[in-house]
mmCIF file of C-alpha atoms in Angstrom:
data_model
loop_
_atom_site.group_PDB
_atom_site.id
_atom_site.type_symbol
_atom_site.label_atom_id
_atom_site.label_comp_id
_atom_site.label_asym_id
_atom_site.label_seq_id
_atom_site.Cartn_x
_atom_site.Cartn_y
_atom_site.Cartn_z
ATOM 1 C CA UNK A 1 11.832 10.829 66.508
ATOM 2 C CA UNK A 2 8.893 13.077 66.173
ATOM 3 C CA UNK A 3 6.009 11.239 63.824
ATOM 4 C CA UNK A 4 4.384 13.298 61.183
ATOM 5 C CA UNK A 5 0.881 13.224 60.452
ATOM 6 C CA UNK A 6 0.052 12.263 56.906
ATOM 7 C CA UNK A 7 -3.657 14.611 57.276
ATOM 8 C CA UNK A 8 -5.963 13.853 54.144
ATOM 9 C CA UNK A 9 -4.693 17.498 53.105
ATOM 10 C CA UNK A 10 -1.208 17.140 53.330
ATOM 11 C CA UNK A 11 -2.030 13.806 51.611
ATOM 12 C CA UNK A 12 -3.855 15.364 48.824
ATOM 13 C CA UNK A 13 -0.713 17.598 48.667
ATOM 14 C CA UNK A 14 1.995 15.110 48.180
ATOM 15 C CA UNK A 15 -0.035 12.688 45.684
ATOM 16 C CA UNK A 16 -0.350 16.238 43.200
ATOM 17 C CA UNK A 17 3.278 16.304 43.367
ATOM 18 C CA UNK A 18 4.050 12.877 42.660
ATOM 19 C CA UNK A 19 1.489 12.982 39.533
ATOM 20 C CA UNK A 20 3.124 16.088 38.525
ATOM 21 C CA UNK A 21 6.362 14.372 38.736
ATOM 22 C CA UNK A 22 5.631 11.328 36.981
ATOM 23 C CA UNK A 23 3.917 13.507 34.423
ATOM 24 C CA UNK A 24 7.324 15.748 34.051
ATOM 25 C CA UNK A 25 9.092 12.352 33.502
ATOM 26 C CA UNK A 26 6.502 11.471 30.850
ATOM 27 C CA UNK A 27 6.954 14.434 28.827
ATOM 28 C CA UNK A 28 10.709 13.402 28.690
ATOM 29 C CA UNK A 29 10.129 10.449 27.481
ATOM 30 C CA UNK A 30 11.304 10.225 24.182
ATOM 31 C CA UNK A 31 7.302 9.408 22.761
ATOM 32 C CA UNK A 32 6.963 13.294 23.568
ATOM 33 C CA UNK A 33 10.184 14.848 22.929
ATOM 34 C CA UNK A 34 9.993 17.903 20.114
ATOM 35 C CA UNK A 35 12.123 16.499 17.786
ATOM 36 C CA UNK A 36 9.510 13.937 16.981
ATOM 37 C CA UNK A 37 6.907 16.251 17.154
ATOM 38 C CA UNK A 38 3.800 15.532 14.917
ATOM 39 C CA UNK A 39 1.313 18.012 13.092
ATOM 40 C CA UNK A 40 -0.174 20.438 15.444
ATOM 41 C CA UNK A 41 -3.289 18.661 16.933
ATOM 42 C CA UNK A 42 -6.804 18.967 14.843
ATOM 43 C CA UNK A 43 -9.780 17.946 15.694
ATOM 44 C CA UNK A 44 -11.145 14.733 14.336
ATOM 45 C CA UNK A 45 -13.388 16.884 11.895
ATOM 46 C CA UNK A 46 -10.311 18.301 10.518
ATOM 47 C CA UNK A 47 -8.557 15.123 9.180
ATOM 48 C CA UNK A 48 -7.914 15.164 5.886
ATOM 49 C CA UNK A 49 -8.940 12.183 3.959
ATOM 50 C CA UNK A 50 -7.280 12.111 0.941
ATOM 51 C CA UNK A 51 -3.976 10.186 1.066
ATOM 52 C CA UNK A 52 -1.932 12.058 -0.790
ATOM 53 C CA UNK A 53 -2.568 15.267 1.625
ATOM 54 C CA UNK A 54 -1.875 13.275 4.647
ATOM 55 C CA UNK A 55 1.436 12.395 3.077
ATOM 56 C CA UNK A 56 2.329 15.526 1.579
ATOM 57 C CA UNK A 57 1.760 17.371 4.992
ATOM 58 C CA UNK A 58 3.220 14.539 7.602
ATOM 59 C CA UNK A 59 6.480 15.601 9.683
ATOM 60 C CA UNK A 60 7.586 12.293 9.842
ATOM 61 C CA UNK A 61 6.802 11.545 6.126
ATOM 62 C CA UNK A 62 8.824 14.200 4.399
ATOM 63 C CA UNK A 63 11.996 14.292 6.858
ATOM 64 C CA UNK A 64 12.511 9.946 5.468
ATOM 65 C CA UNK A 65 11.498 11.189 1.596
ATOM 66 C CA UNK A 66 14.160 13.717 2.571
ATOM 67 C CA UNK A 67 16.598 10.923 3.871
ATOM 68 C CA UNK A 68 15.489 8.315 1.207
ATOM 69 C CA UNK A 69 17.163 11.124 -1.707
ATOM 70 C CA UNK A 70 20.015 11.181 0.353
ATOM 71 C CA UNK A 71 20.763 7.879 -0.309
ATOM 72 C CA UNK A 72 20.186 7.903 -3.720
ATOM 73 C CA UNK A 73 22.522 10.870 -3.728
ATOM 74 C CA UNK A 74 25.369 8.622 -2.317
ATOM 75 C CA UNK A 75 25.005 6.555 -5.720
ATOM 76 C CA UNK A 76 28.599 6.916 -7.152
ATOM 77 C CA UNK A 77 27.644 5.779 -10.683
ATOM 78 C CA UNK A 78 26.002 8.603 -12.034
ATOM 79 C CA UNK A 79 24.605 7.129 -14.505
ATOM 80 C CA UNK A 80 22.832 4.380 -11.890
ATOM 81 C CA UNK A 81 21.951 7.150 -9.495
ATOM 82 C CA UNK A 82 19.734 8.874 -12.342
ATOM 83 C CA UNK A 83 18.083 5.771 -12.748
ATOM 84 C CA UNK A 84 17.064 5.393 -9.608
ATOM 85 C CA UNK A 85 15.837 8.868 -8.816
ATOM 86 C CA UNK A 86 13.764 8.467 -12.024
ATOM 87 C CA UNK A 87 11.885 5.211 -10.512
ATOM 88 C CA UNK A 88 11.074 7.040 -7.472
ATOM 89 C CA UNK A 89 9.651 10.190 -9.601
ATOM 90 C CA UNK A 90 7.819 8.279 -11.239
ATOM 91 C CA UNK A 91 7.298 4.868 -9.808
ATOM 92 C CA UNK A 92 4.779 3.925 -13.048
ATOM 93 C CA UNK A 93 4.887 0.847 -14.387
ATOM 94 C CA UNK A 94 5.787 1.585 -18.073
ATOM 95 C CA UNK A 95 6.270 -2.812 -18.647
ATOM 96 C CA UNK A 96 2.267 -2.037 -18.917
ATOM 97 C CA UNK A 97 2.870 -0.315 -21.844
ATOM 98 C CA UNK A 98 3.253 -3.725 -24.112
ATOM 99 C CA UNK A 99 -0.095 -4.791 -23.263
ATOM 100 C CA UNK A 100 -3.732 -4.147 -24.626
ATOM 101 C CA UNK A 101 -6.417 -5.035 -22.952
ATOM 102 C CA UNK A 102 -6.477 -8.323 -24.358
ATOM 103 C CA UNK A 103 -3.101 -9.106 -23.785
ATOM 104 C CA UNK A 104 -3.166 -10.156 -20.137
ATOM 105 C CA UNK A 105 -4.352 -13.436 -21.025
ATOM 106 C CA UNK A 106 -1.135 -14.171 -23.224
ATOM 107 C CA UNK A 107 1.135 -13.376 -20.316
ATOM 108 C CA UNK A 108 -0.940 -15.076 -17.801
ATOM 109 C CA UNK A 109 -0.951 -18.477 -19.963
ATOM 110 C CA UNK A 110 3.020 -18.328 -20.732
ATOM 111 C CA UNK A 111 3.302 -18.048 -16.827
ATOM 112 C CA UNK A 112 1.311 -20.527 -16.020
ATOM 113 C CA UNK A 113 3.296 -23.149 -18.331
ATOM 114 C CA UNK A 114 5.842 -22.142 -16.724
ATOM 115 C CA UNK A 115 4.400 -22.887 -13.195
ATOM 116 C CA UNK A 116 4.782 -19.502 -12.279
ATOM 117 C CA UNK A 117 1.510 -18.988 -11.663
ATOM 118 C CA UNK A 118 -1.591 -21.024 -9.103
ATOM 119 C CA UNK A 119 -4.766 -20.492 -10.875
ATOM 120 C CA UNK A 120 -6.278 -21.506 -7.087
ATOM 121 C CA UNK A 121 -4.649 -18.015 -6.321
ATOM 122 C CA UNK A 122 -4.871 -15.999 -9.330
ATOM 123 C CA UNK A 123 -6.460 -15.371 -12.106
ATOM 124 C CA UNK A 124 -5.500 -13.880 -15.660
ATOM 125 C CA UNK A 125 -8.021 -11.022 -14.503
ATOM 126 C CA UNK A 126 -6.485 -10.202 -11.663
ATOM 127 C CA UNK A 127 -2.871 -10.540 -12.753
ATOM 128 C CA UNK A 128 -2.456 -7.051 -13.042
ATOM 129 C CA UNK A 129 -3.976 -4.006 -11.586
ATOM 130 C CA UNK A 130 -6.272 -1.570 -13.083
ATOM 131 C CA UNK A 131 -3.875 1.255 -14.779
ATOM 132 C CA UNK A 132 -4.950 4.189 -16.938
ATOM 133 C CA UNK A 133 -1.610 5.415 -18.251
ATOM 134 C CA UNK A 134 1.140 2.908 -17.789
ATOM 135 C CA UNK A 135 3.827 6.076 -18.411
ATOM 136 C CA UNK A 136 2.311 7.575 -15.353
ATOM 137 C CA UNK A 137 2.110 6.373 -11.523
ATOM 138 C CA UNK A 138 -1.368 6.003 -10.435
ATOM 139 C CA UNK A 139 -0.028 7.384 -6.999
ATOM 140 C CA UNK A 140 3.312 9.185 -5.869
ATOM 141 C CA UNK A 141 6.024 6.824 -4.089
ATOM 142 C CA UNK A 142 5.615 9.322 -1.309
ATOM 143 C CA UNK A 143 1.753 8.189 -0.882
ATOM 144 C CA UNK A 144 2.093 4.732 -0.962
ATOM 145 C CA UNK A 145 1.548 2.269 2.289
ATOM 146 C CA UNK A 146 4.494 0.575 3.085
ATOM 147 C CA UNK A 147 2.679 -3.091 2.333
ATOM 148 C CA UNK A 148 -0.918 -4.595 2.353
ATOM 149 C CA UNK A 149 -3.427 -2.778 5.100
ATOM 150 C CA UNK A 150 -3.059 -5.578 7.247
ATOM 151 C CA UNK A 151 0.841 -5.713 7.510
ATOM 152 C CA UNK A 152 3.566 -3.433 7.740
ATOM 153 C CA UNK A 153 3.616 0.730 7.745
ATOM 154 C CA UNK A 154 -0.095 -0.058 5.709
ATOM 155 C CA UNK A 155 -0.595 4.022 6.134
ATOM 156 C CA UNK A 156 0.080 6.739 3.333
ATOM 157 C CA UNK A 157 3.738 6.994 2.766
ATOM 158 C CA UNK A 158 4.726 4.059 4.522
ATOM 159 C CA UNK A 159 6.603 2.902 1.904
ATOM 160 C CA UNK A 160 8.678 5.795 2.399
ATOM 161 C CA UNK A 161 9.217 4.918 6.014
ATOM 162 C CA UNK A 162 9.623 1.147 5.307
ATOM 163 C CA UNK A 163 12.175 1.934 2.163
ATOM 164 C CA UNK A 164 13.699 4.863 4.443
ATOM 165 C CA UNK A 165 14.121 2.137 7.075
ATOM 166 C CA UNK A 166 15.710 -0.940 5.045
ATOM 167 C CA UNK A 167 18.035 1.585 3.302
ATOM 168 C CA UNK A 168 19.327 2.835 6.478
ATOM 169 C CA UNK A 169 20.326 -1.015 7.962
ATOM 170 C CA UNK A 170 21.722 -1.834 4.478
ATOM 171 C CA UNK A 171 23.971 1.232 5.154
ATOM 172 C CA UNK A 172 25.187 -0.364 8.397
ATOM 173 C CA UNK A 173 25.225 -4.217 7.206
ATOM 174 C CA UNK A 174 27.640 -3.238 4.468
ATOM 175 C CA UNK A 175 29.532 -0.947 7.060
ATOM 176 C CA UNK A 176 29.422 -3.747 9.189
ATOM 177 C CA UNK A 177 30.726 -6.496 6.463
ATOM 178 C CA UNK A 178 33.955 -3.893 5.712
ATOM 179 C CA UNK A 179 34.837 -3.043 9.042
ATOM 180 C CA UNK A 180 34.913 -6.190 10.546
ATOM 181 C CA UNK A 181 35.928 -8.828 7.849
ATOM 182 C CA UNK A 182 37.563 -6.259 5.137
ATOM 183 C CA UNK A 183 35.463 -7.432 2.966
ATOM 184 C CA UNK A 184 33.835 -4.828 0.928
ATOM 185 C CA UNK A 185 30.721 -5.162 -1.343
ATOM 186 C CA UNK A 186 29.619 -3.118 -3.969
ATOM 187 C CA UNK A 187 28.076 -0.248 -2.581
ATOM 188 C CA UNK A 188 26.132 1.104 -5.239
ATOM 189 C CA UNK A 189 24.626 -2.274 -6.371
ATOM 190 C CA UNK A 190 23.373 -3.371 -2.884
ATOM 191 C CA UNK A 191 21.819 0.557 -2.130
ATOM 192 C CA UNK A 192 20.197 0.678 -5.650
ATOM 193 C CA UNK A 193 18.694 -2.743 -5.160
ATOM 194 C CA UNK A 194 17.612 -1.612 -1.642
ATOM 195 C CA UNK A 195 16.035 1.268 -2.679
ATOM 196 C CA UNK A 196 14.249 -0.041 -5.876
ATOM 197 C CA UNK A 197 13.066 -3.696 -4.391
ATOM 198 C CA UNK A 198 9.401 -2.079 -3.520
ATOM 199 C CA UNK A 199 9.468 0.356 -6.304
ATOM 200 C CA UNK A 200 5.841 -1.645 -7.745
ATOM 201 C CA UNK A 201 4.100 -1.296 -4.285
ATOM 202 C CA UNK A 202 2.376 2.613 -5.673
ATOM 203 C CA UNK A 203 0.918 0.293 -8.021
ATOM 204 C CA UNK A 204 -0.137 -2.806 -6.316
ATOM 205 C CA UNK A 205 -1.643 -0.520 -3.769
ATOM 206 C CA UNK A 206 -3.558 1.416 -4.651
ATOM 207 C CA UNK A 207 -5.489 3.805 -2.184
ATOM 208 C CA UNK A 208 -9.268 2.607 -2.355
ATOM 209 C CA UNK A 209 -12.748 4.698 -1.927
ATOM 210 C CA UNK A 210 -12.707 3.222 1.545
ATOM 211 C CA UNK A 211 -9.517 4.089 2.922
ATOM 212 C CA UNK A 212 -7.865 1.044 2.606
ATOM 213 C CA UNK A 213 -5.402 -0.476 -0.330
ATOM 214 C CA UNK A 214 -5.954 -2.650 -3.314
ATOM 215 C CA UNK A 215 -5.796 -6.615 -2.760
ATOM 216 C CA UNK A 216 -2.331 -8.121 -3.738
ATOM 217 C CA UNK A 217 -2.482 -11.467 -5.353
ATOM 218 C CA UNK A 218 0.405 -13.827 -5.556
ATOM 219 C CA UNK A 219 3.232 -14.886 -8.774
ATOM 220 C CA UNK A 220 5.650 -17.358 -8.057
ATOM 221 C CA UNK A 221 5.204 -18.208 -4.740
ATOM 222 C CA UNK A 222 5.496 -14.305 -3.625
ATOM 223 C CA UNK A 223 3.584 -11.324 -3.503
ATOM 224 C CA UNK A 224 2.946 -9.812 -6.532
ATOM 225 C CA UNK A 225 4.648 -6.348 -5.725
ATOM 226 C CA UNK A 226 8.015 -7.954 -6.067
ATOM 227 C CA UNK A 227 7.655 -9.577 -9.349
ATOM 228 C CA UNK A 228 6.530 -6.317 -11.049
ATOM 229 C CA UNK A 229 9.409 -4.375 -9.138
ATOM 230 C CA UNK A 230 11.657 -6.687 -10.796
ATOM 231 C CA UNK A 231 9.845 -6.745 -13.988
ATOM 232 C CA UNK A 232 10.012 -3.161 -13.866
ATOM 233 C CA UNK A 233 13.492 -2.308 -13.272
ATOM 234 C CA UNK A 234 14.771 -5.020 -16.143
ATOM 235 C CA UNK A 235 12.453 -3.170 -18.715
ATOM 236 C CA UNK A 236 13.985 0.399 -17.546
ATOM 237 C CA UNK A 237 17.474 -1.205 -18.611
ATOM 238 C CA UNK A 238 18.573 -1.092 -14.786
ATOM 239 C CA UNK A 239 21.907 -3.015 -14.840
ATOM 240 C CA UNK A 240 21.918 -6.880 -14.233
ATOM 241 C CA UNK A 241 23.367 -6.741 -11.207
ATOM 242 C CA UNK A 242 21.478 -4.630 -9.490
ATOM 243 C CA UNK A 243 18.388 -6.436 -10.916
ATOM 244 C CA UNK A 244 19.625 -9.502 -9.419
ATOM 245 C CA UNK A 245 20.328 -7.918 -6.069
ATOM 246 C CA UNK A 246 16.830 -6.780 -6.062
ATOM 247 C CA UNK A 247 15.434 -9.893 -6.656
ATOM 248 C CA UNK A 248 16.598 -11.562 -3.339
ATOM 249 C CA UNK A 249 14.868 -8.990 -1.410
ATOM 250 C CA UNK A 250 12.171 -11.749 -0.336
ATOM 251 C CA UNK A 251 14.735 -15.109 -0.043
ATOM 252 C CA UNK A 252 18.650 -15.710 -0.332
ATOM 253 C CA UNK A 253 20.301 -17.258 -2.838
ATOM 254 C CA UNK A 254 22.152 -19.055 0.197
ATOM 255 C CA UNK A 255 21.163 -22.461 -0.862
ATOM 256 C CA UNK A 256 20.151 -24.689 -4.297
ATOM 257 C CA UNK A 257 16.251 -24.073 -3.088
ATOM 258 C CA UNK A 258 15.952 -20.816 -2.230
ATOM 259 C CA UNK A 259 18.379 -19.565 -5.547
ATOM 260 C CA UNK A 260 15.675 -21.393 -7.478
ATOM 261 C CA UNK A 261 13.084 -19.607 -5.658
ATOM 262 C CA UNK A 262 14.473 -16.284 -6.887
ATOM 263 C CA UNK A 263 15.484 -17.747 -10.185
ATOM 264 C CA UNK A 264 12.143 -18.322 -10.494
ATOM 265 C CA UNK A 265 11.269 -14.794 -9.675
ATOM 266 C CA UNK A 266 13.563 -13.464 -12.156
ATOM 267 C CA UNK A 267 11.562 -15.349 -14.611
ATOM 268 C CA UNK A 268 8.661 -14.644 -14.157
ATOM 269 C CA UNK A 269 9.381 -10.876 -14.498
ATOM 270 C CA UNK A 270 10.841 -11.421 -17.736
ATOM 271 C CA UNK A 271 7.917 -12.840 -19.111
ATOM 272 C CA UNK A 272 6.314 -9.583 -17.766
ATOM 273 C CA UNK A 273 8.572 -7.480 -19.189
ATOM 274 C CA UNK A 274 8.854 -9.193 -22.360
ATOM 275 C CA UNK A 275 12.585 -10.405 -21.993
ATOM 276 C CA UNK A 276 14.458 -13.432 -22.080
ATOM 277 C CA UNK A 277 16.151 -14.149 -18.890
ATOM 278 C CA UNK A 278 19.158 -16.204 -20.537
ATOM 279 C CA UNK A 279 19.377 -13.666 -23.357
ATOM 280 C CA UNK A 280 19.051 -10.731 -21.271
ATOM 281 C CA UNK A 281 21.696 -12.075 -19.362
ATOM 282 C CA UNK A 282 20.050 -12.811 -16.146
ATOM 283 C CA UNK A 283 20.045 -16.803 -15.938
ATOM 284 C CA UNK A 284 21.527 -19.644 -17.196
ATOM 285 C CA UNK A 285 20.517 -21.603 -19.946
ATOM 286 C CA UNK A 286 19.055 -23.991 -17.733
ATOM 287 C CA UNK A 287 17.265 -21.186 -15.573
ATOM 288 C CA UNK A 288 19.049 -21.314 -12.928
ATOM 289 C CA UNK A 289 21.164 -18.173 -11.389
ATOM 290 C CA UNK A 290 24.520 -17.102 -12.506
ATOM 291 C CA UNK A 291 27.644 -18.128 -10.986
ATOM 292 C CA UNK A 292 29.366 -16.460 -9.014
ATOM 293 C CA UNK A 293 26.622 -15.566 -6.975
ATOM 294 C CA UNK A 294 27.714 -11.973 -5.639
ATOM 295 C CA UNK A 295 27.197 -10.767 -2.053
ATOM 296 C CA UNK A 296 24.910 -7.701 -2.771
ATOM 297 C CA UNK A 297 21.680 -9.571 -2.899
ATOM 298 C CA UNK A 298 22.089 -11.410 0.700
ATOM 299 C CA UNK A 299 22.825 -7.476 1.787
ATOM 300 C CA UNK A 300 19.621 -6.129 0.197
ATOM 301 C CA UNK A 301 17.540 -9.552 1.705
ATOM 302 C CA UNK A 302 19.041 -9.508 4.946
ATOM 303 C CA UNK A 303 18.237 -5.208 5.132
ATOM 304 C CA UNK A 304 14.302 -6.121 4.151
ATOM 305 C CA UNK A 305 13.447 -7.585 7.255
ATOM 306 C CA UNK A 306 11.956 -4.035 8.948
ATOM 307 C CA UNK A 307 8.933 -6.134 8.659
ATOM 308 C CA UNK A 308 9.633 -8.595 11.290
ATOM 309 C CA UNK A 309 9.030 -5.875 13.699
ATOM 310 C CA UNK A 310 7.200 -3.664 12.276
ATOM 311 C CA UNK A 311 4.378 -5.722 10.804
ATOM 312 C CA UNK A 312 3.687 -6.920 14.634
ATOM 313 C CA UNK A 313 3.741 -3.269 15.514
ATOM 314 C CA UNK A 314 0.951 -2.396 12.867
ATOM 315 C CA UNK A 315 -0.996 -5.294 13.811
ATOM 316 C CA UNK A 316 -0.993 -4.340 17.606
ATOM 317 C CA UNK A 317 -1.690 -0.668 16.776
ATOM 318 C CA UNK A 318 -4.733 -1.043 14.433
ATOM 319 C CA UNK A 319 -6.303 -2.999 17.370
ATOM 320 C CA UNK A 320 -5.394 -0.545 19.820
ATOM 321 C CA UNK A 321 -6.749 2.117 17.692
ATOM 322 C CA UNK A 322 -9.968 0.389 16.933
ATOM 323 C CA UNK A 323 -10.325 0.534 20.950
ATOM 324 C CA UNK A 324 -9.638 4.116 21.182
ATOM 325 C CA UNK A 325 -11.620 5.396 18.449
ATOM 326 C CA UNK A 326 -14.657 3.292 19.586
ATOM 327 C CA UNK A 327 -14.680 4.725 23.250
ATOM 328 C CA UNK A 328 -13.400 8.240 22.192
ATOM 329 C CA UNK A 329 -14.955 8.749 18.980
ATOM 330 C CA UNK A 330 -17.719 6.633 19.454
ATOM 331 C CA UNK A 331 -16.921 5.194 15.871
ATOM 332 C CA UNK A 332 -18.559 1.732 15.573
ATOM 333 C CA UNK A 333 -17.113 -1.615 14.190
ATOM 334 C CA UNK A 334 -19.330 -1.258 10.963
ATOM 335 C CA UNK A 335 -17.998 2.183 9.824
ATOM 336 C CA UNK A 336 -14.610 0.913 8.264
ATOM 337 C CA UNK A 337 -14.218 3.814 6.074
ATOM 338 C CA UNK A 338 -14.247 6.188 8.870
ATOM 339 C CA UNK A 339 -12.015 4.336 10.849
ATOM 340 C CA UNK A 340 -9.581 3.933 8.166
ATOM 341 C CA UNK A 341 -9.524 7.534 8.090
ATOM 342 C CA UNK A 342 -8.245 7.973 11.383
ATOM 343 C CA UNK A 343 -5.748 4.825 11.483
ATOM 344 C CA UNK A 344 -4.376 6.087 8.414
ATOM 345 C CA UNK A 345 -3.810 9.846 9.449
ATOM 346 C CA UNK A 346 -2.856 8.508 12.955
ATOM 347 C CA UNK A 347 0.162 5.919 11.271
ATOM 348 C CA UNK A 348 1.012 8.791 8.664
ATOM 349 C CA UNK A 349 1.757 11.552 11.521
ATOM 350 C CA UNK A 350 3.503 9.776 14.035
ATOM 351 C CA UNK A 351 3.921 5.626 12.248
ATOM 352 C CA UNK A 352 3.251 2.587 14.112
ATOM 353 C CA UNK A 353 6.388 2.352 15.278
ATOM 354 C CA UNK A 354 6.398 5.037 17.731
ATOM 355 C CA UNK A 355 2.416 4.578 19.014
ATOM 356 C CA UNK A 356 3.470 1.020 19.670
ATOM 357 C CA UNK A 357 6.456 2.148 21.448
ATOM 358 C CA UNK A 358 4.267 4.175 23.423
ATOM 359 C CA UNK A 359 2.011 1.075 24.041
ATOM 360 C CA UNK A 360 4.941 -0.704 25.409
ATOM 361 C CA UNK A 361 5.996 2.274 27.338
ATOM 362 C CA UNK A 362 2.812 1.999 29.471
ATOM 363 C CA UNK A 363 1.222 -1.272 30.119
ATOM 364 C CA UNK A 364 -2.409 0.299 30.433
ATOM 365 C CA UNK A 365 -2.247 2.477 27.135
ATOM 366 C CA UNK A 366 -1.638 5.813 29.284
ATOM 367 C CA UNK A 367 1.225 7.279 27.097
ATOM 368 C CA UNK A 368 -0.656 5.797 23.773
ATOM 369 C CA UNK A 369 -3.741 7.762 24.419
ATOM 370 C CA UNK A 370 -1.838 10.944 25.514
ATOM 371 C CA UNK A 371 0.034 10.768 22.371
ATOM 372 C CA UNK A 372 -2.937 10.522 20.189
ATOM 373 C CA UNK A 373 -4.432 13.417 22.243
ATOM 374 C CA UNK A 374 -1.529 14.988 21.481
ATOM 375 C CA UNK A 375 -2.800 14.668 17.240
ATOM 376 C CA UNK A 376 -6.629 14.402 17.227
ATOM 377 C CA UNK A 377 -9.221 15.642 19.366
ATOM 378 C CA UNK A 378 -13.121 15.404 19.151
#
């Protein structure tokens, strides 16, 4: 057999082919295919830094809004489904609307009697966030992160995603639950409660001058998001049920501990809301939840766990972008609010889902950096 020469130009010639290759198979990955196309690339000059234009103008954020009203759509009690779709118009919330701005105090000193409160974590100051109008959101639901800026989607309208997200696997967990056992939940209770169990987060995060969000404090063992959400949807009149669905969002009621836990929760949002819980119907005399305990709120807790993943995704992203904005931009440690900028625009257009799964797609960041080429340039 005749040997061939591998000459530095025939060399040369058959290592462009194999980049061009590999680069062919790159664009096929699905990081780059068009369906998840972002924005058309700007330069870094061009990045809008108001929150609410980021959101309004992502791909990615208006195709879930879009998804998110399909599910409240499939809400066969009319009367529910209006309900809902008026939260997420309007996500204000209107429990504000009983208090002066001397009344904090009152409802910070009834929950702390009630140990529903840690003055260690909170205080009656900063029980409540700053609203103007308590009939009007301070922010959209589409604007919203998805959590605090150091956990999960924390970019404008990642509560969309997040929401879009934990909708979507209720879906299939109560799909799941009829084709496989029979059994069949109630559909519209565990969607409603799905749907509504962040509906407080436009509020408790605020965007700030800096680019990041508002600092959450703690009620009853849990962030203070979930309490309000719960607070608001009993002082809308949203149906007991779903309420209590809602509530389990952050625990099960699987045993005596954790259906104290949200017992507890429920509580505390009636004193927010200026309700009783055993009048209202939502507890026991004793305070404890209402027997039967029905199946809807282990469907909306088990379908709020996007965060497992996607909290360690946001987390490995925003260091990952610090890097690349550092030795691309040159933007230094100390400049947080231009940074913030750029993470947030970066996690609205394509979410930190998909740059992360571009991390993991390349070991050395290759297909990370192409893909944020692919959105910002200098």
């Amino acid at each position: 057999m005749k040997q061939v020469e591998l000459s530095r130009r025939n060399f040369l010639k058959w290592s462009a082919g194999a980049v061009a290759g590999i680069a062919l198979l790159e664009l096929d990955h699905p990081v780059y295919r068009a369906e998840a196309a972002p924005a058309n690339c700007i330069s870094f000059a061009q990045m809008p830094t108001d929150c609410e234009q980021m959101a309004s103008e992502s791909k990615l954020i208006q195709q879930n809004w879009e998804k998110l009203q399909g599910y409240v759509g499939s809400i066969h009690n009319q009367s529910l489904q209006q309900q809902v779709r008026a939260v997420l118009s309007n996500p204000a919330p209107t429990f504000m609307e009983q208090y002066g701005s001397g009344d904090a105090a009152g409802v910070y000193d009834e929950l702390e009697s009630c140990n529903l409160v840690d003055p260690q974590k909170v205080t009656a100051g900063q029980l409540f966030p700053p609203i103007a109008d308590a009939r009007k959101t301070p922010q959209p639901f589409l604007t919203a992160p998805g959590s605090g800026y150091g956990s999960h989607h924390p970019y404008p309208g990642g509560l969309v995603t997040h929401t879009a997200a934990n909708v979507s696997i209720a879906v299939k967990l109560y799909e799941t639950y009829q084709d496989v056992f029979f059994y069949a939940c109630d559909y519209d209770m565990a969607i409603a409660g799905e749907i509504l169990h962040d509906l407080a987060k436009p509020y408790v995060f605020q965007w700030q001058p800096d680019g990041s969000s508002l600092k959450e404090y703690t009620i009853a063992g849990t962030g203070s998001h979930h309490i309000f959400s719960i607070a608001e949807s009993i002082y809308r009149g949203i149906p007991n049920d779903v309420v209590v669905a809602q509530a389990c969002a952050h625990n099960h009621p699987g045993s005596e501990k954790d259906a104290e836990q949200v017992a507890a929760w429920l509580q505390a949002a009636c004193v927010i809301a200026g309700k009783d819980p055993v009048r209202q119907g939502l507890l026991s005399s004793d305070l404890h939840m209402r027997f039967p305990i029905r199946p809807e709120g282990f469907i909306v807790h088990l379908a709020d766990h996007d965060w497992v993943l996607s909290g360690f995704a946001a987390t490995q992203c925003v260091k990952y972008l610090k890097d690349y904005s550092a030795r691309v931009f040159g933007i230094n440690s100390a400049d947080t609010a231009k940074f913030n900028v750029f993470r947030n625009y970066v996690g609205c257009q394509l979410s930190f889902m998909r740059l992360y799964q571009a991390m993991v797609a390349g070991a050395d960041n290759r297909m990370a950096d192409k893909l944020i080429e692919k959105l910002v340039t200098k």
